[in-house]
Amino acid sequence: MRILYQLLVVLFMMLQGAAGKPFVPGPFDFCVAPNGRCFPGICRRPYYWVGTCHNGFSCCRRYVEV
């Protein structure tokens, strides 16, 4: 299964190159993935801390009331 995944990635990159659009993956932002925002310092209400951003700021996410 892992080989199939790698073959699909290679095929995708070849198709991108054939179309004249180079595919260069950028750095993955771990703060944006959980709908977070980067703030300097600590997280204040209505946000809570979920991690650290790439620049050293606090990754904060908004409380969701159910």
mmCIF file of C-alpha atoms in Angstrom:
data_model
loop_
_atom_site.group_PDB
_atom_site.id
_atom_site.type_symbol
_atom_site.label_atom_id
_atom_site.label_comp_id
_atom_site.label_asym_id
_atom_site.label_seq_id
_atom_site.Cartn_x
_atom_site.Cartn_y
_atom_site.Cartn_z
ATOM 1 C CA MET A 1 0.000 0.000 0.000
ATOM 2 C CA ARG A 2 2.886 2.329 0.766
ATOM 3 C CA ILE A 3 4.386 1.704 -2.667
ATOM 4 C CA LEU A 4 1.056 2.556 -4.293
ATOM 5 C CA TYR A 5 0.985 5.868 -2.433
ATOM 6 C CA GLN A 6 4.519 6.737 -3.557
ATOM 7 C CA LEU A 7 3.710 5.823 -7.159
ATOM 8 C CA LEU A 8 0.669 8.107 -7.074
ATOM 9 C CA VAL A 9 2.797 10.970 -5.760
ATOM 10 C CA VAL A 10 5.352 10.457 -8.540
ATOM 11 C CA LEU A 11 2.570 10.329 -11.142
ATOM 12 C CA PHE A 12 1.056 13.545 -9.780
ATOM 13 C CA MET A 13 4.417 15.335 -9.909
ATOM 14 C CA MET A 14 5.011 14.124 -13.472
ATOM 15 C CA LEU A 15 1.604 15.422 -14.558
ATOM 16 C CA GLN A 16 2.324 18.782 -12.939
ATOM 17 C CA GLY A 17 5.639 18.981 -14.793
ATOM 18 C CA ALA A 18 4.017 18.027 -18.094
ATOM 19 C CA ALA A 19 1.477 20.812 -17.629
ATOM 20 C CA GLY A 20 4.307 23.309 -17.117
ATOM 21 C CA LYS A 21 3.425 24.001 -13.487
ATOM 22 C CA PRO A 22 6.175 22.919 -11.137
ATOM 23 C CA PHE A 23 4.942 21.542 -7.829
ATOM 24 C CA VAL A 24 7.112 22.596 -4.931
ATOM 25 C CA PRO A 25 5.508 21.809 -1.580
ATOM 26 C CA GLY A 26 5.760 24.674 0.885
ATOM 27 C CA PRO A 27 6.279 24.384 4.613
ATOM 28 C CA PHE A 28 3.300 22.894 6.439
ATOM 29 C CA ASP A 29 1.830 25.311 8.966
ATOM 30 C CA PHE A 30 0.785 23.286 12.007
ATOM 31 C CA CYS A 31 -1.158 26.221 13.432
ATOM 32 C CA VAL A 32 -3.483 26.756 10.481
ATOM 33 C CA ALA A 33 -4.391 23.048 10.310
ATOM 34 C CA PRO A 34 -6.493 23.119 13.536
ATOM 35 C CA ASN A 35 -7.965 26.557 12.574
ATOM 36 C CA GLY A 36 -5.537 28.391 14.816
ATOM 37 C CA ARG A 37 -3.984 31.847 14.702
ATOM 38 C CA CYS A 38 -0.515 33.004 15.717
ATOM 39 C CA PHE A 39 -0.352 35.583 18.511
ATOM 40 C CA PRO A 40 2.686 37.074 20.249
ATOM 41 C CA GLY A 41 2.782 36.214 23.934
ATOM 42 C CA ILE A 42 0.103 34.118 25.606
ATOM 43 C CA CYS A 43 -3.399 33.328 24.403
ATOM 44 C CA ARG A 44 -6.153 35.489 25.853
ATOM 45 C CA ARG A 45 -9.875 34.810 26.006
ATOM 46 C CA PRO A 46 -11.778 33.683 23.886
ATOM 47 C CA TYR A 47 -8.711 31.768 22.600
ATOM 48 C CA TYR A 48 -6.830 28.829 24.110
ATOM 49 C CA TRP A 49 -3.310 27.556 23.446
ATOM 50 C CA VAL A 50 -2.903 24.637 20.999
ATOM 51 C CA GLY A 51 0.807 24.839 20.177
ATOM 52 C CA THR A 52 3.662 26.984 18.938
ATOM 53 C CA CYS A 53 3.883 28.646 15.535
ATOM 54 C CA HIS A 54 6.911 28.463 13.240
ATOM 55 C CA ASN A 55 7.988 31.978 14.255
ATOM 56 C CA GLY A 56 7.834 31.267 18.016
ATOM 57 C CA PHE A 57 4.447 32.885 18.630
ATOM 58 C CA SER A 58 1.636 31.077 20.448
ATOM 59 C CA CYS A 59 -0.827 29.147 18.307
ATOM 60 C CA CYS A 60 -4.259 29.936 19.686
ATOM 61 C CA ARG A 61 -7.672 28.524 18.799
ATOM 62 C CA ARG A 62 -11.047 30.062 19.539
ATOM 63 C CA TYR A 63 -13.416 28.384 22.008
ATOM 64 C CA VAL A 64 -16.450 26.831 20.358
ATOM 65 C CA GLU A 65 -19.596 26.746 22.453
ATOM 66 C CA VAL A 66 -21.902 23.825 21.725
#
